[in-house]
Structure formats: C-alpha cells, structure tokens
CSV table of C-alpha atoms in Angstrom, one decimal:
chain,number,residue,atom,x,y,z
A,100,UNK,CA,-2.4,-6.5,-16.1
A,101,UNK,CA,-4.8,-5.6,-18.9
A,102,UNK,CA,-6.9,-3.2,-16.7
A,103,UNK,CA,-9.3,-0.8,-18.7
A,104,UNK,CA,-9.0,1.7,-16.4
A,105,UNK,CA,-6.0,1.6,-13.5
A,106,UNK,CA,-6.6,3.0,-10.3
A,107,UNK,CA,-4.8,6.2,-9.0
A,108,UNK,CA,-2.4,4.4,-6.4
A,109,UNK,CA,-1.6,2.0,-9.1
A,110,UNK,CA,-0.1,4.6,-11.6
A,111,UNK,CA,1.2,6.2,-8.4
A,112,UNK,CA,3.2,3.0,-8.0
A,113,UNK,CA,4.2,2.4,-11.2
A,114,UNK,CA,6.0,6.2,-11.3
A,115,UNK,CA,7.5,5.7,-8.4
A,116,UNK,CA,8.6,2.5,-9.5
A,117,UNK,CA,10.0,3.5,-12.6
A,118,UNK,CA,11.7,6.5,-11.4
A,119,UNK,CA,13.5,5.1,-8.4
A,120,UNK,CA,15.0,2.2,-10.4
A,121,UNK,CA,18.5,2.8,-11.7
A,122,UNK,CA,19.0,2.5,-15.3
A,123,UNK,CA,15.5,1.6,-16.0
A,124,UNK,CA,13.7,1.6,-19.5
A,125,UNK,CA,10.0,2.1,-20.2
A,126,UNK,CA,10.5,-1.1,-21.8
A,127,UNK,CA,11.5,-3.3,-18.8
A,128,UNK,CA,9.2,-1.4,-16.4
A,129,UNK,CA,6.3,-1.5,-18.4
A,130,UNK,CA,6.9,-5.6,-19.4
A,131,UNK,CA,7.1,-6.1,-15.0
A,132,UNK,CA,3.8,-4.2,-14.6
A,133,UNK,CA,1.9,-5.8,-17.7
A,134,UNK,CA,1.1,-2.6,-19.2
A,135,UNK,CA,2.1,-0.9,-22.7
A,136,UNK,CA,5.2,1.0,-22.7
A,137,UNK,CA,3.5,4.2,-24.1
A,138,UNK,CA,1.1,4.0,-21.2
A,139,UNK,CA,3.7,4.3,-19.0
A,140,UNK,CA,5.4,6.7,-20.2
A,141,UNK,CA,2.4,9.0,-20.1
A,142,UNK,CA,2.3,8.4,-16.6
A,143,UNK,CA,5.6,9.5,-16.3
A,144,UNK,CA,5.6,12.8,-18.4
A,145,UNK,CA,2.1,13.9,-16.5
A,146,UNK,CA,3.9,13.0,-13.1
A,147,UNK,CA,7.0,15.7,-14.0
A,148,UNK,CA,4.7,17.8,-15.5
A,149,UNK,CA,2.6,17.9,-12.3
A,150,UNK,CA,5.6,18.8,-10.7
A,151,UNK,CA,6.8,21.5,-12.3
A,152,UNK,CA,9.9,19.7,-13.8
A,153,UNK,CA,10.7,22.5,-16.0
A,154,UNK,CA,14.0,23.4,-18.2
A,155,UNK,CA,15.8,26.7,-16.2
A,156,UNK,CA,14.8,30.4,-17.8
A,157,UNK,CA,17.1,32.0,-20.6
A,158,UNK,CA,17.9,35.4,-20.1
A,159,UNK,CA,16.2,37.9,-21.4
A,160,UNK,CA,16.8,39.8,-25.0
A,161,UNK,CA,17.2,43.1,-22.8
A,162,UNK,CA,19.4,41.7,-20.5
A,163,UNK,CA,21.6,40.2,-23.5
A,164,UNK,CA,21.4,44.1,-25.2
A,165,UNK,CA,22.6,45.4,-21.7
A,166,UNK,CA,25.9,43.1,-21.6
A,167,UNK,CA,26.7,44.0,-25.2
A,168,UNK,CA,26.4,47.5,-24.7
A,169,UNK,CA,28.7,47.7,-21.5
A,170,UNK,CA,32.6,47.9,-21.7
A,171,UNK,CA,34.2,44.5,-21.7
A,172,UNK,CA,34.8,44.7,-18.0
A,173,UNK,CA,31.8,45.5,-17.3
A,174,UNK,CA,30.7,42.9,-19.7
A,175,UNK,CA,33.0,40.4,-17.2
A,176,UNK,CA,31.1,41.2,-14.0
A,177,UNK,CA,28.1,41.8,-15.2
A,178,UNK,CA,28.1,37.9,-17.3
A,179,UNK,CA,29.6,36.5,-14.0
A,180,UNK,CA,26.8,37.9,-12.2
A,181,UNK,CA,24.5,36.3,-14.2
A,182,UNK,CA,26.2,33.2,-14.0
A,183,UNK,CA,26.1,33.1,-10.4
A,184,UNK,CA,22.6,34.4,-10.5
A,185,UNK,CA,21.5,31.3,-12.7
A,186,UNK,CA,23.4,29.0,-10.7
A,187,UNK,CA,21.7,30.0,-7.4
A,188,UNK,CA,18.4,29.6,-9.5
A,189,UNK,CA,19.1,26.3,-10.9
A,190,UNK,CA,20.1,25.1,-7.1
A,191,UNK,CA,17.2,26.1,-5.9
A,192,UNK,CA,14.9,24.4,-8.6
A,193,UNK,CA,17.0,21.2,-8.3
A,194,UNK,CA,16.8,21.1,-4.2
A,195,UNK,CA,12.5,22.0,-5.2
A,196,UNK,CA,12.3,19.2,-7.5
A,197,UNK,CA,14.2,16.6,-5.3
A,198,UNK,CA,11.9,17.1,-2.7
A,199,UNK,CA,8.8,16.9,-4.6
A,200,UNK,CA,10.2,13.7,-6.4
A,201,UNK,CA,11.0,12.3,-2.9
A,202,UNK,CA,7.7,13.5,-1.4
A,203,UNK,CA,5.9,11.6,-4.4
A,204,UNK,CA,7.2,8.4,-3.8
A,205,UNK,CA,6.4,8.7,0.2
A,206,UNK,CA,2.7,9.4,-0.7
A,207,UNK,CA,2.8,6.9,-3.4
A,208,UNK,CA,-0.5,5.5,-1.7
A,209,UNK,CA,-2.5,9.3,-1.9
A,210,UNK,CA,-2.1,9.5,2.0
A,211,UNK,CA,-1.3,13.1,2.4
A,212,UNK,CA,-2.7,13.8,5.6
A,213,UNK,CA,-0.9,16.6,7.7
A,214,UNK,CA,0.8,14.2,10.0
A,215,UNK,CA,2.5,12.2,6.9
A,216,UNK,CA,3.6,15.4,5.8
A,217,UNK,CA,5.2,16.0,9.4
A,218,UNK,CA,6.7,12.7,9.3
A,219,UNK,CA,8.1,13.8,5.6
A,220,UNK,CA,9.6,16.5,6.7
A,221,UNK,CA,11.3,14.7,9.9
A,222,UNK,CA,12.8,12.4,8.1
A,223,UNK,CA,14.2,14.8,5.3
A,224,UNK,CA,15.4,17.5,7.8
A,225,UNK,CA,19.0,16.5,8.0
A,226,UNK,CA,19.1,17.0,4.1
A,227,UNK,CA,17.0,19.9,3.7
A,228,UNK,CA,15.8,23.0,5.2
A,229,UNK,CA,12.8,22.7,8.0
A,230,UNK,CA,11.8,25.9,6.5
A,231,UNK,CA,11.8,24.8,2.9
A,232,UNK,CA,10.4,21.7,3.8
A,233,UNK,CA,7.6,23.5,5.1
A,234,UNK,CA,7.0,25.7,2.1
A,235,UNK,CA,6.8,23.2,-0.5
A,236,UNK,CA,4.4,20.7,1.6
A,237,UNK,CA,1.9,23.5,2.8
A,238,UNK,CA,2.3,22.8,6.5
A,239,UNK,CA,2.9,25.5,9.2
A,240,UNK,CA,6.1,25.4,10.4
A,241,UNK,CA,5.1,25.8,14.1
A,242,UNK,CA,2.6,23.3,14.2
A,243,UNK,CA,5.3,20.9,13.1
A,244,UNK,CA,7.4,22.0,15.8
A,245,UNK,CA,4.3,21.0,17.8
A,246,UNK,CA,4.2,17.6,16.7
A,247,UNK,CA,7.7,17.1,17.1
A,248,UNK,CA,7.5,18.1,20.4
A,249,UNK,CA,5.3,14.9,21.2
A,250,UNK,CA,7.4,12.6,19.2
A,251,UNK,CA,9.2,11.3,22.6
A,252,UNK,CA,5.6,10.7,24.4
A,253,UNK,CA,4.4,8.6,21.0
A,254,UNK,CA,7.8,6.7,21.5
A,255,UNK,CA,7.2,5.9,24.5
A,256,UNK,CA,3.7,4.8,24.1
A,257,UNK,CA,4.6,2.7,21.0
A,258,UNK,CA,7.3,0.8,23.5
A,259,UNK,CA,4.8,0.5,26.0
A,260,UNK,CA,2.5,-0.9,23.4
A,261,UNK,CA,4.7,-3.8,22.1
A,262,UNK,CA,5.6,-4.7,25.9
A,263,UNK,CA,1.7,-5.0,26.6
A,264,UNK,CA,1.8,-7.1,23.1
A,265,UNK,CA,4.0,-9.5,24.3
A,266,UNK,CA,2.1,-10.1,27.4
A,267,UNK,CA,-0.9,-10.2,25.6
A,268,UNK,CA,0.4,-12.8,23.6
A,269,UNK,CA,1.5,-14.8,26.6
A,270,UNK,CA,-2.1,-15.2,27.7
A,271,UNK,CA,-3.5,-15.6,24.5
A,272,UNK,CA,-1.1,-18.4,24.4
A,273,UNK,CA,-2.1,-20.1,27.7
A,274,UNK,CA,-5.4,-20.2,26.5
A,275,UNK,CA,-4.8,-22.4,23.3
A,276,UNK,CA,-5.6,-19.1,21.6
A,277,UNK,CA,-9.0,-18.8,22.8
A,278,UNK,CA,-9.0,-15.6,24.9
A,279,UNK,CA,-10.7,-13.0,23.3
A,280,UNK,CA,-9.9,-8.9,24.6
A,281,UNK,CA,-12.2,-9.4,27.3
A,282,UNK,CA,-10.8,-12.3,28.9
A,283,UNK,CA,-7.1,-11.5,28.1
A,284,UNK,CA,-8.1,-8.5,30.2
A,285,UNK,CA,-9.4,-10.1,33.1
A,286,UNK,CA,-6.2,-12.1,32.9
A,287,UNK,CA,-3.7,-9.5,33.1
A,288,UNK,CA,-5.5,-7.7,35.7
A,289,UNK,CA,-5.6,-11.0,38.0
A,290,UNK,CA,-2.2,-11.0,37.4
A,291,UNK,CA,-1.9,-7.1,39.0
A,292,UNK,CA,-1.4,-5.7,36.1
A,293,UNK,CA,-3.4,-2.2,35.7
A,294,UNK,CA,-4.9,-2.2,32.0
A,295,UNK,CA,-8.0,-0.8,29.9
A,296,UNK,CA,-10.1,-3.8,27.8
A,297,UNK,CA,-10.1,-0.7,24.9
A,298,UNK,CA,-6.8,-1.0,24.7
A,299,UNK,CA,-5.9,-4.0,24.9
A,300,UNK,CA,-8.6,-4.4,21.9
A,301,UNK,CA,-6.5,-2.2,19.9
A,302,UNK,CA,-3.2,-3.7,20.3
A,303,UNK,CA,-4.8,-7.4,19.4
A,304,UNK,CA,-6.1,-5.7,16.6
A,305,UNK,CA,-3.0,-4.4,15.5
A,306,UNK,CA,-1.0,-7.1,16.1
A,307,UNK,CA,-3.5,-9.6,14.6
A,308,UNK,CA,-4.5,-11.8,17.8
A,309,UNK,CA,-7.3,-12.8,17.5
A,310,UNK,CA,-9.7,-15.3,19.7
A,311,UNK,CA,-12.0,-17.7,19.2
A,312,UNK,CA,-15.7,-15.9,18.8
A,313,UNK,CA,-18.7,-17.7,19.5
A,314,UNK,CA,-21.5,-17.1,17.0
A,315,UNK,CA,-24.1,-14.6,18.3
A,316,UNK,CA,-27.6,-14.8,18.0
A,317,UNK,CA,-29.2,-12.6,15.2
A,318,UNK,CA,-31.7,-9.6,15.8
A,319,UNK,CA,-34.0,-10.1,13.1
A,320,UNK,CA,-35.9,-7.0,13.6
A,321,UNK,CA,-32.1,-5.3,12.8
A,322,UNK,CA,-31.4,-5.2,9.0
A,323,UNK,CA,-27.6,-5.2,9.8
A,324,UNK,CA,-25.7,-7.4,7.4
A,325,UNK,CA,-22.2,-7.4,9.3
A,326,UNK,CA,-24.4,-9.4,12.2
A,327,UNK,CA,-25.8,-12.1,9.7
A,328,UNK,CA,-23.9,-15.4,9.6
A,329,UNK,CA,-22.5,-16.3,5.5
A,330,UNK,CA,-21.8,-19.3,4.5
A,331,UNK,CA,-19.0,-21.3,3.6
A,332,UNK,CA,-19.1,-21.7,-0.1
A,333,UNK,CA,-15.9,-22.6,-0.7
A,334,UNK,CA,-15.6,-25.6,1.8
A,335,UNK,CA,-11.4,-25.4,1.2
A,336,UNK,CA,-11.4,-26.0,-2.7
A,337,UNK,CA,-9.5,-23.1,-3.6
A,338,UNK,CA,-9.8,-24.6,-7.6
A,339,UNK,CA,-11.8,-23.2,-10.3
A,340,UNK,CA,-12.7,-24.3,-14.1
A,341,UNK,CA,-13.0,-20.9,-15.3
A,342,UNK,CA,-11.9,-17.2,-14.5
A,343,UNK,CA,-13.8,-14.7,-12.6
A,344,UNK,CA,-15.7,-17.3,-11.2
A,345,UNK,CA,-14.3,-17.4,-7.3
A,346,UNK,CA,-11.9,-15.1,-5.5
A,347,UNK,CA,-10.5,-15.5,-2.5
A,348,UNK,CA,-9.0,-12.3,-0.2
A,349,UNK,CA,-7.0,-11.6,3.1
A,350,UNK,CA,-5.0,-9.4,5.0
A,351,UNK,CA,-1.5,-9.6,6.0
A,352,UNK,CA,1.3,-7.3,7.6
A,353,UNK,CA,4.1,-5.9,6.1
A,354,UNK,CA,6.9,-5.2,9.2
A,355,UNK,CA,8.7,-1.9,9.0
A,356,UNK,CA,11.8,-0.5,11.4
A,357,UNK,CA,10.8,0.3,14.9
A,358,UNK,CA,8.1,-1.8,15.2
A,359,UNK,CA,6.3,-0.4,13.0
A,360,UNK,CA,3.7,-2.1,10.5
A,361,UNK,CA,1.8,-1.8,6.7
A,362,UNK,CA,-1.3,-3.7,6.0
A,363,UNK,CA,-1.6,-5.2,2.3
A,364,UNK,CA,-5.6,-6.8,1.4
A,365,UNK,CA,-5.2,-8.8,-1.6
A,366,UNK,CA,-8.1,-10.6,-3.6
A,367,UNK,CA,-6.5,-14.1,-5.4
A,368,UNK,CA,-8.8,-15.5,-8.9
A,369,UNK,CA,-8.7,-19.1,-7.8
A,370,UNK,CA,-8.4,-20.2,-11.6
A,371,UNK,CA,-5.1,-18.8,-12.0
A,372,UNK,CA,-4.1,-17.5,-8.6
A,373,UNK,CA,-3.7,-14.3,-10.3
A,374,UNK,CA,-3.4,-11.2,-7.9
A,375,UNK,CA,-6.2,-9.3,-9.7
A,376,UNK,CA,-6.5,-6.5,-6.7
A,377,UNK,CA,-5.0,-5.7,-3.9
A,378,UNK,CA,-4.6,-2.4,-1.4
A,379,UNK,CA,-1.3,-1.3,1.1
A,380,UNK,CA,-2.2,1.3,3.9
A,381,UNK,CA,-1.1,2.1,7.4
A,382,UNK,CA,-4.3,0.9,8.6
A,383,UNK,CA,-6.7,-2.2,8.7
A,384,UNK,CA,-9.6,-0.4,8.1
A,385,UNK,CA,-13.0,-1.4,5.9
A,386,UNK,CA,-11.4,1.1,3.3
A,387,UNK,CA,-8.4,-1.1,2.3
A,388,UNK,CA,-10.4,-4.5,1.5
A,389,UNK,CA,-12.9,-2.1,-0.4
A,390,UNK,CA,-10.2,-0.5,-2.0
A,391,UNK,CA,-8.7,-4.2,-3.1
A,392,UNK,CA,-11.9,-5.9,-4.3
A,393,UNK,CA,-12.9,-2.1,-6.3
A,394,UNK,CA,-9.6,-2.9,-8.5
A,395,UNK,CA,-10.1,-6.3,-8.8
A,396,UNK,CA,-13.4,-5.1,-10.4
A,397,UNK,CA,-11.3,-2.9,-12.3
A,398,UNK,CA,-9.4,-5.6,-13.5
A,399,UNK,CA,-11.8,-8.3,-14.8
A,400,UNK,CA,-14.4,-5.2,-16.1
A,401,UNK,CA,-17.1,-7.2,-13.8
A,402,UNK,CA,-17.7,-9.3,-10.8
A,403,UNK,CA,-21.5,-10.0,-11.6
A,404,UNK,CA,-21.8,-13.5,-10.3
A,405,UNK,CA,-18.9,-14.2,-8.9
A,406,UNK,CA,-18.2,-15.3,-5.0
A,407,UNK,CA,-15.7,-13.7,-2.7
A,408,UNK,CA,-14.4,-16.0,0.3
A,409,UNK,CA,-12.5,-14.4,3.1
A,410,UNK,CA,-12.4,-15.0,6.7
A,411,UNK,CA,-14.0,-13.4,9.6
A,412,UNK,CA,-12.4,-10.4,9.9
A,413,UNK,CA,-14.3,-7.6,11.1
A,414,UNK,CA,-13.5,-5.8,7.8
A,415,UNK,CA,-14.7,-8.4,5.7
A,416,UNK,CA,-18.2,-8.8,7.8
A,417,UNK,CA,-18.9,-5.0,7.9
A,418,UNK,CA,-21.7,-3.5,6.7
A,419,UNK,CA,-19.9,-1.6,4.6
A,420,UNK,CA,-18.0,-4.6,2.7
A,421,UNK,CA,-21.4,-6.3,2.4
A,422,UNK,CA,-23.0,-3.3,0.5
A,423,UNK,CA,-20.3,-3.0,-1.5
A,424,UNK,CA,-20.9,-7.0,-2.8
A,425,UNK,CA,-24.3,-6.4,-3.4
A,426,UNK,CA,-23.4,-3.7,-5.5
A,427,UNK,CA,-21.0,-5.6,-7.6
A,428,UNK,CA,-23.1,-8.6,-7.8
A,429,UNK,CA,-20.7,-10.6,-5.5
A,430,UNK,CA,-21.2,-13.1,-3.3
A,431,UNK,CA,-20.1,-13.5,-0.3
A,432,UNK,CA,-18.4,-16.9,1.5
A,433,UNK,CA,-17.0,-17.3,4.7
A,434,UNK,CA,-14.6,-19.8,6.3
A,435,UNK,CA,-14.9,-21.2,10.1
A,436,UNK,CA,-14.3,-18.5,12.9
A,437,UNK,CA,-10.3,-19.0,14.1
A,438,UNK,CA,-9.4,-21.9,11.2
A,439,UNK,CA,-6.5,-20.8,9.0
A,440,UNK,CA,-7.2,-23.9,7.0
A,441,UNK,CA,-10.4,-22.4,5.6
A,442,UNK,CA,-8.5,-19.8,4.0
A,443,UNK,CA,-5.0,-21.8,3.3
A,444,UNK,CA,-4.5,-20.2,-0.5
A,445,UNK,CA,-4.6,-16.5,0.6
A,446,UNK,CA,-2.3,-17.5,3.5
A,447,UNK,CA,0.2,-19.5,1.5
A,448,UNK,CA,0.3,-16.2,-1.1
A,449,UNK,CA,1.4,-14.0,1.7
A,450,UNK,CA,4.1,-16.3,3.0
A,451,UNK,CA,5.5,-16.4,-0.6
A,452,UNK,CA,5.6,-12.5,-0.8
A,453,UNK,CA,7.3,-12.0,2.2
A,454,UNK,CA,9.5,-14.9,1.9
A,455,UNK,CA,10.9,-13.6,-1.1
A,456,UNK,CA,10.5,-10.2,-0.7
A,457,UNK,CA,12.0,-9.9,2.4
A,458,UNK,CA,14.2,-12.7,1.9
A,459,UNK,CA,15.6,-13.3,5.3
A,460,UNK,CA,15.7,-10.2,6.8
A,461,UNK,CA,13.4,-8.6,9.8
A,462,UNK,CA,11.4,-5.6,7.9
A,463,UNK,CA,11.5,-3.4,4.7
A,464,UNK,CA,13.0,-0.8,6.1
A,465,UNK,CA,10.7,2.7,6.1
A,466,UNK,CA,7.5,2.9,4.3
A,467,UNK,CA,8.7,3.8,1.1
A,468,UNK,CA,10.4,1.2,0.2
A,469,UNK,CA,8.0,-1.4,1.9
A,470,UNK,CA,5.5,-0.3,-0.3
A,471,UNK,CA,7.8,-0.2,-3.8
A,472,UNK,CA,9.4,-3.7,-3.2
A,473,UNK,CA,5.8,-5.0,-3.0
A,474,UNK,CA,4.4,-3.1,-5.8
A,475,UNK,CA,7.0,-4.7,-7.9
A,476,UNK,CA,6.8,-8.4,-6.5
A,477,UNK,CA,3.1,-8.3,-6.8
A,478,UNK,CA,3.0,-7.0,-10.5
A,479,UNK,CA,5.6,-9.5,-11.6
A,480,UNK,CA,3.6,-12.0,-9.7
A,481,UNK,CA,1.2,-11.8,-12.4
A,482,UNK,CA,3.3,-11.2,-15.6
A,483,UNK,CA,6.5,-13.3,-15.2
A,484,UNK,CA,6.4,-15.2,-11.8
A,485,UNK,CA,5.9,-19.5,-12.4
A,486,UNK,CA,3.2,-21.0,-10.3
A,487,UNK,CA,3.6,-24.5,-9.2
A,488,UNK,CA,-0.4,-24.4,-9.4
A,489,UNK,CA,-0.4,-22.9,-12.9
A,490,UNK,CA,2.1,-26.1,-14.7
A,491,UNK,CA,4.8,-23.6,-14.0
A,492,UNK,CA,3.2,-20.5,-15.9
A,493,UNK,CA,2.6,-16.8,-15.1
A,494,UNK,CA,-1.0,-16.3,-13.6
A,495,UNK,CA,-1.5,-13.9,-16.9
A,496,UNK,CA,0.4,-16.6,-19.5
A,497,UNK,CA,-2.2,-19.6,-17.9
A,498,UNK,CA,-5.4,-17.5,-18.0
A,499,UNK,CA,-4.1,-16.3,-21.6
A,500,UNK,CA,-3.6,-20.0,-22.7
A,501,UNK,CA,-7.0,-20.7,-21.8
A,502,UNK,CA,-8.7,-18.6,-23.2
A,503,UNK,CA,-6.6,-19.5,-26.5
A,504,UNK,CA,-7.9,-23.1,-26.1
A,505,UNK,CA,-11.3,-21.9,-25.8
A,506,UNK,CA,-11.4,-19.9,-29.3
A,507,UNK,CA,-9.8,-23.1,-30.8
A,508,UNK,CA,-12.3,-25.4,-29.4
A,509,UNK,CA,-15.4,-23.2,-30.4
A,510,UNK,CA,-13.8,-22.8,-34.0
C-alpha cells in the first residue's frame, strides 16, 4: 500500500496474517499486503522476538564434566534425567509460546483490556491450564473466576437484547422507518410492554436502526461543531479526476457467532476506489472513524485540501471527528439525513466485502478470524482485486497508471 509509516494494528495484522496461513512465504504475503518482502519479515522476527521465541538452553560445561566423571550407569540415569528434564522444559516453552502466538492474533487490534483477556482465557481453557493461562496474561485468577461467574447473567441479557431488537424493528418498520428511540419507546410501551428509552437507544445503536432526524436549530452562542449542519458537497458523484482529491467513508458490521457483532469504518479515494484507511473494533465509537481517516492520512502522506463525505452518523458529526478534519486540512460533506443513496459507493464497497468474504454463510465465526479474513480481503482489495470502475484494474495498478500518464504527458 506504499504507506511511509504503517500503523500498529496494521503490522499487527499483517503478523497475524502471515503466521496463521499454512505454507505461506514472505513473498506471497507481502505481494497480498502491497508491502516489501524485507518489511515484512522484520515485522515478523520483532513479533517472535517480542515473544520470547527462543532456541531451548544447552547444558551446562559443568553439568557435561559431571556425566563424564560418573560410572557408565550412573552416566545412564543421570543423561536420562537430563533428557527428561529438557523435555519437560521444552514442553513447557512450547505450551508458553502457543499461547502467546494465540493471544497475539486475538489482540491483533491492540485491545487488551482485562475483560478480553478473560474472554482469552475462556475460550483457551479446554486446551490449557486456567492457572497458566492466568500467569502468562497478567490477570488474577480469582477475578476471572468472578467474571465467569456472570457470564450466564450477560447471556441472558444479550438474548433479551436481540428479542427487544426484533421488536424494535417491528415498529421501526410500521413506521416506514421513521421512529426514532423516543417514539419506538412510546410504541412498545402502548403496546404493554415495560421498557427504558436508554435502552432501547442502545440496542438501535447497535443494531444500526436508525430514524428519520429532523434538523435542529443551531445555538449560535455554542461553538459546538457536531450541532452545525455540513453540506453536501458531493451531491452523489462519487467520481474524481485526480487522487486524494475526495474520499468517501462509512461504517458497516461484521456478524460474529452468538449474535455477536465487529464494526469496520472504511474511508474509499473516489479516483480509484482504493481502500486507503480503514479501522475494525468491537465498538462504534468516534475512536474507530478517527482511527480510519488517521491511516488514510498515513497512506497518501497528506489530506490538506481534500473533502471527506460520510453520512450522519453521530461519529462522523462529533466534535471530536470535526477537530480532527480541521487539523488535517479536510473538509467535511454530508449526505441527506436517512438516504442511503447519498452515500451509494461506501455502501456498495461493504456489500462486496461481505459478499465475498463471507460468501454465503451467516458470520465469521469468533473474532479472530473475522478480523484476519478482512484484513486479507481488504489489502488484496487494493493490490490485486479488478474493479469494474477501474477498466478492470487494481485500485493501486489504476492510480499507478495514472500517474505514469502524467510523467509522460509533462515530458
């Protein structure tokens, strides 16, 4: 991808990547990521490295003086002993390392809070020790006792949640998709149903319902930027002459088992329809589309200039997002409130990626591989993937053409 400077969770990604794909070569990684093939390897060593991947001790001259000068019996036991002594060793520095290779591709992302690290060690306890588990992640065993105490109350709340969804959606529905939270609630509770408007806010944002919001009247006398209408710049041409001229972002979800979801924030050139940034949490915080548009900055060197569109998500109109435009030099555009149309491009990106990503089937399974199979569709996206928009090139091959046409024209 030609970035001067890759962000964390990308080299994160590309490790994991590389090291969870059977019979893979620096070569074939590296030519899927767009990045050299001594790059990547670099990556890889530091990542072992950090882990302590180590060769197993030799013994020691003393110890080797010790055998010799024993009688050949005792030479016997005492070289068996060893043996066994080095194999216990080596077990115990294979089952070490397994874990921390496992544990590095679960927080591929950098999200090591203490509750991941519960959830880590949940799902690994069948395999490994609780109590080695425990050691190796720095958590307290007890506390994780604790947690997994409340694990059936969380299940149940989560099944309560996605019954509420579906009722939710029901009146969202009957409203031609109008109902905001505050009317859905009134709805349900006219229908006897006993429900907090919090609540059900939270599960429309979650599930990504969304009503039809009437524009408020602005507060001059508040310098508040999320409150201040923005324009519509883009007025659905999603074309551009030139690259790093206009982007485009959006948020989708990425379905995992048991209900459970990932959020990815992308930011599209229009030129190319190059993915040049992009962001996959648990949440749908202001932190993820930041996170995306920070790399695509990363990835062009600059955004001086250039305008962002988006919908009216409340990430994308926080006052948060819009300081973080100004200091890029970005400008901001904004389709209509509840029109998909205004942003057809970013939506038509998504249902490609999941489409062929998850090619049929209802989710990606856990997290890990959610986010590994979209790491690799995304970065081949760029490199090898043919656009129908591009004449049937790679996002990278069209921009790299033109730019090629450019010196030739100049000369």
């Amino acid at each position: 991808m030609a970035l001067k400077d890759y962000p964390d969770e990308f080299k994160a990604d590309a490790v994991a990547l590389y090291e969870s794909t059977p019979g893979a070569t620096y070569k074939s990684i590296a030519a899927d990521l767009g990045v050299n093939r001594a790059t990547l390897r670099v990556w890889v060593l530091r990542d072992r490295e950090h882990r302590g991947v180590t060769a197993a001790a030799k013994p020691a001259a003393g110890h080797r003086e010790a055998v010799a000068s024993a009688d050949p019996d005792g030479r016997v036991r005492q070289l068996e002993a060893r043996v066994a002594e080095l194999e216990a060793s080596e077990r115990k520095l294979a089952t070490e390392r397994d874990i921390l290779r496992k544990a590095a591709k679960y927080f591929a992302g950098g999200d090591e809070l203490v509750i991941s690290r519960f959830q880590f060690v949940d799902d690994h306890r069948d395999t490994y020790e609780v109590k080695r588990l425990c050691q190796i992640l720095d958590v307290n065993r007890s506390s994780y006792y604790k947690w997994l105490a409340g694990a059936e109350r969380r299940a149940t709340r989560q099944r309560e949640d996605l019954v509420l969804a579906e009722e939710i959606r029901a009146v969202h529905g009957d409203s031609g998709g109008a109902y905001g939270s505050p009317r859905v609630t009134a709805e349900l509770r006219g229908q006897g149903r006993r429900v907090n408007e919090k609540r059900v806010a939270r599960i429309m944002r979650t599930f990504s319902i969304t009503g039809i919001r009437l524009h408020r009247r602005v507060r001059t006398t508040v310098a508040d930027p999320s409150a201040s209408p923005v324009e519509d710049l883009f007025q659905r041409d999603f074309t551009a002459s030139e690259p790093g001229h206009k982007y485009m972002g959006d948020i989708t979800y990425l379905p995992l088992a048991g209900g459970k979801f990932l959020y990815l924030a992308t930011v599209l050139d229009c030129f190319s329809r190059k993915v040049v940034g992009w962001s996959i949490a648990d949440h749908m915080r202001t932190d993820m589309v930041a996170d995306a548009l920070r790399m695509a900055a990363l990835t062009r060197g600059r955004l001086d200039d250039a305008i962002f569109h988006s919908d009216h998500g409340a990430q994308y109109g926080s006052r948060a997002f819009a300081g973080l435009c100004d200091q890029l030099g970005v400008t901001r555009s904004m389709g209509a409130v509840g029109t998909s149309a205004d942003n057809a491009a970013c939506e038509s990106f998504h249902a490609s990626l999941k489409r062929e990503t998850l090619q049929g089937r209802p989710d990606y399974g856990d997290a890990t591989a959610c986010r590994r199979t979209v790491f690799a569709w995304l970065t081949r996206y760029n490199t090898r993937r043919r656009h129908s928009a591009n004449g049937h090139l790679s996002p990278d091959e069209y921009e790299r053409r033109h730019h090629a046409a450019k010196l030739t024209l100049a000369a």
